[in-house]
Coordinates of C-alpha atoms in Angstrom, one line a residue:
Chain A
M11 CA 0.0 0.0 0.0
A12 CA 1.3 3.3 -1.0
G13 CA 2.1 5.8 1.8
N14 CA 0.1 6.6 4.9
N15 CA -2.6 4.0 5.4
P16 CA -5.2 5.0 2.8
S17 CA -8.8 4.2 3.2
P18 CA -10.1 1.1 1.4
T19 CA -11.7 3.3 -1.3
E20 CA -8.5 5.2 -1.9
Y21 CA -6.6 1.9 -2.0
I22 CA -8.9 0.4 -4.6
Q23 CA -9.0 3.6 -6.7
H24 CA -5.2 3.8 -6.5
H25 CA -4.8 0.3 -7.7
L26 CA -7.2 0.9 -10.6
Q27 CA -5.6 4.1 -11.8
N28 CA -3.4 3.8 -14.9
L29 CA -0.1 5.6 -15.2
T30 CA -1.2 8.2 -17.7
F31 CA 0.8 10.5 -19.9
G32 CA -1.2 13.0 -22.0
Y33 CA -2.2 16.5 -22.9
H34 CA -3.7 18.3 -19.9
P35 CA -5.6 21.5 -20.7
E36 CA -3.6 23.4 -18.2
N37 CA -0.3 21.6 -17.8
G38 CA 0.2 20.7 -21.5
W39 CA 1.9 17.3 -22.2
S40 CA 2.6 15.8 -18.8
M41 CA 2.2 12.9 -16.5
A42 CA -1.1 12.8 -14.7
H43 CA -0.6 13.2 -10.9
S44 CA -4.1 12.1 -10.0
A45 CA -7.1 10.4 -11.3
A46 CA -8.8 13.7 -11.8
E47 CA -6.0 15.0 -13.9
A48 CA -6.0 11.8 -16.0
Q49 CA -9.8 12.3 -16.5
E50 CA -9.3 15.9 -17.7
M51 CA -6.8 14.8 -20.3
G52 CA -9.7 13.1 -22.2
F53 CA -8.7 11.2 -25.3
W54 CA -5.3 12.6 -25.7
A55 CA -3.7 10.5 -23.1
L56 CA -1.7 7.3 -23.1
H57 CA -1.6 4.6 -20.4
L58 CA 2.1 4.0 -20.2
D59 CA 1.7 1.0 -17.9
T60 CA -0.8 -0.7 -20.2
M61 CA 1.4 -0.1 -23.2
G62 CA 4.6 -1.0 -21.5
W63 CA 3.4 -4.3 -20.0
S64 CA 1.5 -5.3 -23.1
I65 CA 4.5 -4.6 -25.4
A66 CA 6.8 -6.4 -22.9
M67 CA 4.5 -9.4 -23.0
G68 CA 4.3 -9.2 -26.8
V69 CA 8.1 -9.1 -27.1
L70 CA 8.3 -12.0 -24.6
F71 CA 6.0 -14.0 -26.8
I72 CA 7.9 -13.1 -30.0
W73 CA 11.2 -13.8 -28.4
L74 CA 10.2 -17.2 -26.9
F75 CA 8.6 -18.4 -30.1
R76 CA 11.2 -17.1 -32.3
K77 CA 13.9 -18.8 -30.2
A78 CA 12.0 -22.0 -30.3
G79 CA 11.5 -21.6 -34.1
K80 CA 15.1 -20.9 -34.7
V81 CA 16.4 -24.0 -32.9
A82 CA 13.4 -26.0 -34.2
T83 CA 14.8 -29.3 -35.5
T84 CA 13.0 -32.1 -37.0
G85 CA 14.6 -34.4 -34.5
V86 CA 13.8 -34.9 -30.9
P87 CA 12.6 -31.5 -29.5
G88 CA 13.8 -29.9 -26.4
T89 CA 11.6 -28.7 -23.5
L90 CA 11.0 -25.2 -24.8
Q91 CA 10.4 -26.4 -28.3
N92 CA 8.0 -29.0 -26.9
V93 CA 5.9 -26.4 -25.1
V94 CA 6.0 -24.1 -28.0
E95 CA 5.0 -26.8 -30.4
M96 CA 2.2 -28.0 -28.1
I97 CA 0.7 -24.4 -28.1
F98 CA 1.4 -24.1 -31.8
E99 CA -0.4 -27.3 -32.7
F100 CA -3.3 -26.5 -30.3
V101 CA -3.8 -23.2 -32.1
E102 CA -3.4 -24.7 -35.5
N103 CA -6.0 -27.4 -34.8
T104 CA -8.4 -24.8 -33.4
V105 CA -8.0 -22.6 -36.4
H106 CA -8.3 -25.6 -38.7
G107 CA -11.6 -26.5 -37.0
A108 CA -13.1 -23.0 -36.9
F109 CA -11.8 -21.4 -40.1
H110 CA -13.0 -22.9 -43.4
G111 CA -10.8 -21.2 -46.0
R112 CA -7.3 -20.6 -47.0
N113 CA -5.6 -17.6 -45.5
P114 CA -2.0 -17.6 -44.3
V115 CA -2.7 -14.7 -41.9
I116 CA -5.4 -16.3 -39.7
A117 CA -3.3 -19.0 -38.0
P118 CA -0.4 -16.7 -37.0
L119 CA -3.0 -14.1 -35.9
A120 CA -4.7 -16.6 -33.7
L121 CA -1.3 -17.7 -32.3
T122 CA -0.4 -14.1 -31.5
L123 CA -3.7 -13.4 -29.9
F124 CA -3.8 -16.5 -27.8
V125 CA -0.3 -16.3 -26.4
W126 CA -0.2 -12.6 -26.1
I127 CA -3.5 -12.4 -24.2
F128 CA -2.5 -15.3 -22.1
L129 CA 0.7 -13.7 -21.1
M130 CA -1.0 -10.4 -20.3
N131 CA -3.6 -12.2 -18.2
L132 CA -0.9 -14.1 -16.5
L133 CA 0.5 -10.9 -15.0
K134 CA -2.7 -11.0 -12.8
L135 CA -1.3 -13.9 -10.8
I136 CA 1.4 -11.7 -9.5
P137 CA 0.2 -10.4 -6.1
V138 CA -1.5 -7.1 -6.6
D139 CA 0.8 -5.1 -4.3
Y140 CA 4.2 -6.3 -5.4
V141 CA 4.8 -4.4 -8.6
P142 CA 3.0 -1.1 -7.7
E143 CA 4.9 -1.0 -4.4
I144 CA 8.2 -1.3 -6.3
F145 CA 7.2 1.5 -8.7
V146 CA 6.1 3.7 -5.8
R147 CA 9.6 3.3 -4.3
L148 CA 11.0 4.3 -7.7
G149 CA 8.8 7.4 -7.6
I150 CA 6.1 6.3 -10.0
D151 CA 2.8 6.7 -8.3
Y152 CA 0.5 4.6 -10.4
M153 CA 1.0 1.2 -11.9
K154 CA -1.9 -0.9 -13.1
M155 CA 0.0 -3.9 -14.2
V156 CA -2.4 -6.2 -16.1
P157 CA -3.1 -4.7 -19.6
T158 CA -6.2 -6.7 -20.1
T159 CA -7.9 -5.0 -17.2
D160 CA -7.7 -1.8 -19.3
P161 CA -10.6 -1.6 -21.8
N162 CA -8.3 0.4 -24.1
A163 CA -6.0 -2.7 -24.5
T164 CA -8.8 -5.2 -25.1
L165 CA -10.8 -2.9 -27.3
G166 CA -7.6 -2.0 -29.2
M167 CA -7.1 -5.6 -30.1
A168 CA -10.7 -6.0 -30.9
I169 CA -10.5 -3.1 -33.2
G170 CA -7.5 -4.7 -34.9
V171 CA -9.7 -7.8 -35.5
F172 CA -12.6 -5.7 -36.6
L173 CA -10.4 -3.9 -39.2
L174 CA -9.4 -7.3 -40.5
I175 CA -13.1 -8.4 -40.7
I176 CA -13.9 -5.4 -42.8
Y177 CA -10.8 -5.9 -44.9
Y178 CA -11.5 -9.5 -45.7
S179 CA -15.2 -8.9 -46.2
L180 CA -14.4 -6.4 -48.8
K181 CA -11.6 -8.4 -50.3
V182 CA -13.6 -11.7 -50.6
K183 CA -17.1 -10.4 -51.4
G184 CA -16.2 -7.2 -53.0
V185 CA -17.8 -3.9 -52.1
G186 CA -21.1 -4.8 -53.8
G187 CA -21.2 -8.2 -52.2
F188 CA -20.5 -6.8 -48.8
A189 CA -23.1 -4.1 -49.2
K190 CA -25.6 -6.7 -50.4
E191 CA -24.9 -8.9 -47.4
L192 CA -25.5 -5.9 -45.1
S193 CA -28.7 -4.8 -46.8
L194 CA -30.4 -8.0 -48.0
T195 CA -30.0 -10.3 -45.1
P196 CA -31.7 -11.7 -43.2
F197 CA -34.8 -10.5 -45.2
N198 CA -34.3 -10.6 -48.9
H199 CA -36.8 -7.9 -49.9
W200 CA -36.1 -4.3 -51.0
S201 CA -38.7 -2.8 -48.6
L202 CA -36.8 -4.3 -45.7
I203 CA -33.4 -2.9 -46.6
P204 CA -33.3 -0.2 -43.9
F205 CA -34.3 -2.8 -41.3
N206 CA -31.7 -5.2 -42.5
L207 CA -29.1 -2.5 -42.6
I208 CA -29.7 -1.5 -39.0
M209 CA -29.6 -5.2 -37.9
E210 CA -26.5 -6.1 -39.8
V211 CA -24.5 -3.0 -38.9
I212 CA -25.3 -3.4 -35.3
G213 CA -24.4 -7.1 -35.5
L214 CA -21.1 -6.1 -37.1
L215 CA -20.3 -3.5 -34.6
V216 CA -21.2 -5.7 -31.7
K217 CA -18.5 -8.2 -32.7
P218 CA -15.5 -6.1 -31.7
L219 CA -17.3 -4.6 -28.8
S220 CA -18.3 -7.9 -27.3
L221 CA -14.9 -9.3 -28.0
G222 CA -13.1 -6.5 -26.1
L223 CA -15.6 -6.0 -23.3
R224 CA -15.8 -9.7 -22.5
L225 CA -12.1 -10.0 -21.9
F226 CA -12.0 -6.7 -20.1
G227 CA -15.0 -7.5 -17.9
N228 CA -13.6 -10.9 -16.8
M229 CA -10.2 -9.6 -16.1
F230 CA -11.3 -6.4 -14.4
A231 CA -13.7 -8.2 -12.2
G232 CA -11.1 -10.7 -11.2
E233 CA -8.6 -7.9 -10.5
V234 CA -11.1 -6.1 -8.3
I235 CA -11.7 -9.3 -6.3
F236 CA -7.9 -9.7 -5.8
I237 CA -7.7 -6.1 -4.6
L238 CA -10.6 -6.6 -2.2
I239 CA -8.9 -9.7 -0.9
A240 CA -5.7 -7.7 -0.4
L241 CA -7.6 -5.5 2.0
L242 CA -8.1 -8.3 4.5
P243 CA -5.7 -8.9 7.3
F244 CA -2.6 -10.6 6.0
W245 CA -3.2 -13.9 8.0
V246 CA -6.5 -14.7 6.4
M247 CA -5.7 -13.4 2.9
W248 CA -4.4 -16.8 1.7
T249 CA -7.7 -18.6 2.4
L250 CA -9.4 -16.5 -0.3
N251 CA -6.4 -15.5 -2.4
V252 CA -5.2 -19.0 -3.1
P253 CA -8.5 -20.5 -4.3
W254 CA -9.2 -17.4 -6.3
A255 CA -5.8 -17.5 -8.0
I256 CA -6.1 -21.2 -8.8
F257 CA -9.5 -20.5 -10.3
H258 CA -8.0 -17.7 -12.3
I259 CA -5.4 -20.0 -13.9
L260 CA -8.4 -21.4 -15.6
V261 CA -10.1 -18.1 -16.3
I262 CA -7.1 -16.4 -17.9
T263 CA -6.5 -19.4 -20.2
L264 CA -10.2 -19.7 -21.0
Q265 CA -10.5 -15.9 -21.8
A266 CA -7.4 -16.0 -24.0
F267 CA -8.9 -19.0 -25.8
I268 CA -12.3 -17.4 -26.2
F269 CA -10.9 -14.2 -27.6
T270 CA -8.9 -16.2 -30.1
V271 CA -11.6 -18.6 -31.2
L272 CA -14.2 -15.8 -31.6
S273 CA -11.7 -13.8 -33.7
V274 CA -11.1 -16.7 -35.9
V275 CA -14.9 -17.4 -36.2
Y276 CA -15.6 -13.8 -37.1
L277 CA -12.9 -13.8 -39.7
S278 CA -14.2 -17.1 -41.0
Q279 CA -17.6 -15.5 -41.4
A280 CA -16.0 -12.6 -43.2
H281 CA -14.7 -15.1 -45.8
E282 CA -18.0 -16.8 -46.4
H283 CA -20.3 -16.0 -49.2
H284 CA -24.0 -16.0 -48.6
Chain B
M29 CA -11.2 3.8 -17.1
N30 CA -10.9 6.4 -19.8
I31 CA -10.9 5.6 -23.4
N32 CA -8.0 7.3 -24.9
M33 CA -5.0 7.0 -27.3
T34 CA -4.0 3.7 -25.6
L35 CA -6.7 2.2 -27.8
I36 CA -4.8 3.2 -30.9
G37 CA -1.5 2.4 -29.5
Q38 CA -2.7 -1.1 -28.6
T39 CA -4.1 -1.6 -32.1
I40 CA -0.8 -0.6 -33.6
A41 CA 1.2 -2.9 -31.2
F42 CA -1.2 -5.7 -32.1
A43 CA -0.7 -5.2 -35.8
I44 CA 3.1 -5.2 -35.4
F45 CA 3.1 -8.3 -33.3
V46 CA 0.8 -10.1 -35.7
W47 CA 3.0 -9.1 -38.6
F48 CA 6.1 -10.2 -36.8
C49 CA 4.5 -13.5 -36.0
I50 CA 3.4 -14.1 -39.6
K51 CA 6.9 -13.2 -40.9
F52 CA 9.3 -14.7 -38.4
V53 CA 7.6 -16.9 -35.9
W54 CA 5.1 -19.0 -37.7
P55 CA 7.1 -20.3 -40.7
P56 CA 10.1 -21.9 -38.9
I57 CA 7.9 -23.7 -36.3
S58 CA 5.4 -24.7 -39.0
N59 CA 8.1 -26.0 -41.3
A60 CA 9.9 -27.9 -38.5
L61 CA 6.6 -29.5 -37.4
H62 CA 5.5 -30.6 -40.8
E63 CA 9.0 -31.8 -41.7
R64 CA 9.0 -33.9 -38.6
Q65 CA 5.5 -35.2 -39.4
R66 CA 6.7 -36.2 -42.8
K67 CA 9.8 -37.9 -41.3
I68 CA 7.8 -39.8 -38.8
A69 CA 5.4 -40.9 -41.5
D70 CA 8.3 -42.0 -43.7
G71 CA 9.8 -43.9 -40.7
L72 CA 6.5 -45.7 -40.0
D73 CA 6.2 -46.5 -43.7
A74 CA 9.7 -47.9 -43.8
A75 CA 9.1 -50.0 -40.7
S76 CA 5.9 -51.5 -42.1
R77 CA 7.7 -52.2 -45.4
A78 CA 10.6 -53.8 -43.5
S79 CA 8.2 -56.0 -41.5
R80 CA 6.5 -57.0 -44.8
D81 CA 9.9 -57.8 -46.2
L82 CA 10.7 -59.9 -43.2
E83 CA 7.4 -61.8 -43.6
L84 CA 8.3 -62.5 -47.2
A85 CA 11.8 -63.7 -46.4
Q86 CA 10.4 -65.9 -43.7
E87 CA 7.9 -67.4 -46.1
K88 CA 10.6 -67.9 -48.6
A89 CA 12.8 -69.6 -46.0
D90 CA 10.0 -71.8 -45.0
A91 CA 9.3 -72.8 -48.6
T92 CA 13.0 -73.6 -49.1
L93 CA 13.2 -75.6 -46.0
R94 CA 10.1 -77.6 -46.9
E95 CA 11.5 -78.2 -50.4
S96 CA 14.8 -79.4 -49.1
K97 CA 13.2 -81.7 -46.6
E98 CA 11.1 -83.2 -49.4
Q99 CA 14.2 -83.6 -51.5
A100 CA 16.1 -85.2 -48.7
S101 CA 13.3 -87.7 -48.1
Q102 CA 13.2 -88.4 -51.8
I103 CA 16.9 -89.0 -51.9
L104 CA 16.7 -91.2 -48.9
E105 CA 13.9 -93.2 -50.4
Q106 CA 15.8 -93.6 -53.6
A107 CA 18.9 -94.7 -51.7
N108 CA 16.9 -97.2 -49.8
K109 CA 15.4 -98.5 -53.0
R110 CA 18.7 -98.7 -54.6
S111 CA 20.3 -100.5 -51.7
S112 CA 17.6 -103.1 -51.5
Q113 CA 17.9 -103.5 -55.2
M114 CA 21.7 -104.0 -54.9
I115 CA 21.2 -106.5 -52.1
E116 CA 18.7 -108.3 -54.3
E117 CA 21.1 -108.3 -57.2
A118 CA 24.0 -109.5 -55.0
R119 CA 21.8 -112.3 -53.7
E120 CA 20.8 -113.2 -57.2
Q121 CA 24.4 -113.2 -58.3
A122 CA 25.5 -115.3 -55.3
R123 CA 22.8 -117.8 -56.0
A124 CA 23.8 -118.0 -59.6
E125 CA 27.5 -118.4 -58.7
G126 CA 26.7 -121.0 -56.2
E127 CA 24.6 -122.9 -58.7
R128 CA 27.4 -122.6 -61.2
I129 CA 30.0 -123.9 -58.7
V130 CA 27.7 -126.7 -57.8
A131 CA 27.1 -127.6 -61.4
S132 CA 30.8 -127.5 -62.3
A133 CA 31.6 -129.6 -59.2
R134 CA 28.9 -132.0 -60.2
A135 CA 30.4 -132.2 -63.7
E136 CA 33.8 -132.8 -62.3
I137 CA 32.5 -135.4 -60.1
D138 CA 30.7 -137.0 -63.0
Q139 CA 33.9 -136.8 -65.0
E140 CA 35.8 -138.3 -62.1
V141 CA 33.3 -141.0 -61.7
Q142 CA 33.4 -141.7 -65.5
R143 CA 37.2 -141.8 -65.4
A144 CA 37.2 -144.1 -62.4
K145 CA 34.7 -146.3 -64.1
D146 CA 36.8 -146.3 -67.3
D147 CA 39.9 -147.1 -65.2
L148 CA 38.0 -149.8 -63.3
R149 CA 36.6 -151.2 -66.6
A150 CA 40.1 -151.3 -68.1
Q151 CA 41.5 -152.9 -65.0
V152 CA 38.6 -155.4 -64.9
S153 CA 39.0 -156.2 -68.5
H154 CA 42.7 -156.6 -67.9
L155 CA 41.9 -158.8 -64.9
A156 CA 39.5 -160.7 -66.9
V157 CA 42.0 -161.2 -69.6
T158 CA 44.6 -162.2 -67.1
G159 CA 42.1 -164.5 -65.4
A160 CA 41.1 -166.0 -68.7
E161 CA 44.7 -166.4 -69.7
R162 CA 45.2 -168.2 -66.4
V163 CA 42.2 -170.3 -67.0
L164 CA 43.1 -171.1 -70.5
E165 CA 46.7 -171.3 -69.7
A166 CA 47.2 -170.1 -73.1
S167 CA 48.0 -166.8 -74.1
V168 CA 45.3 -165.1 -75.8
D169 CA 46.4 -162.9 -78.5
E170 CA 45.5 -159.6 -77.0
K171 CA 45.5 -158.0 -80.3
A172 CA 43.2 -160.5 -81.8
H173 CA 40.8 -160.3 -78.9
R174 CA 41.1 -156.6 -78.4
K175 CA 37.7 -155.9 -79.9
L176 CA 36.0 -158.5 -77.8
L177 CA 37.6 -157.1 -74.6
D178 CA 36.6 -153.6 -75.3
E179 CA 33.0 -154.7 -75.8
L180 CA 33.2 -156.5 -72.6
A181 CA 34.6 -153.5 -70.8
A182 CA 31.9 -151.3 -72.3
E183 CA 29.3 -153.7 -70.8
L184 CA 30.7 -153.3 -67.3

């Protein structure tokens, strides 16, 4: 806990505040020193902790898999290679089952999403006070470590997937085909075009939104519970913390998997003609 | 919980990581895996082929063994037949030889008997002549009575 025994509310709010750098109407480009300041920055702000940790995890993923890929032999694999290959095959099989088409981008995309999100989620199993405390000692006030508890991160990835959905829809079906799909399904009659259009556009926009918010919601809720448990006296903490953490080993894997599979399914739909 | 530029930053980071994965991470692992898959398939194939070969070889060996056994028994049979034949022949020969020896011995005996008879006859005739001479006290012209004596001897 930072400083002089904050109240539970302050403690929780402190833990849920990102390290923000942005354009403040009064101070110009600067670090936010409080939640209020961060709020005032509006859109022109960057969560340094979210970006930093997510990029670190992404680099870790690339480094690990690149390393395994470089030493990948066709002979007897080592431990790292074994693990990497297991994940690889798991993702490949999943993509094979969910995606009916030929596209060299989808499988690597799924692998990146799965491992990256898993690693980001994994940061949650580090006790909630460790890392923020270290950063407070270093003079950095805020550190919200798990990127997937930041809606910006999850929605950012969902937007990436969304752009790909739009891109492949246009590429596979053509502009006319895509427009026809949006306006003439589910009811193939000219008088129902506006109705269809509203339905389909909402359906399309809901995809990235649900994708990002599902991951965010699960991770954020879990994080809040961890923080609440951290408010208990230290000698009872483990009775709740340990089961919750064990349960979360399942949740973080499952959420990474769900995000990945849904992305693949959405992209598969984008490739299908109606 | 503000929505801000982080959204865009995360999208960009996502795009870069995906690109990097497509470019540098996916291909080597994929290649190694599929290469290994191929190798294992080849190995299994070779193993099954080898076992089939073994089966064939075993079959062939069995056939050869059977054949040679047959041949051996045939040879044995032939040899048996041949040996019994030889024994038979030898027996036959021995019998013939024995008969021949017996016949010749008989012939010799006959001859001997004949000669003895002749001898005896000559002696008897001589004895008779001598006896007659004695009885007649006169010499009988042996030459004149030769024919008669010979007839006599032949009658003995």
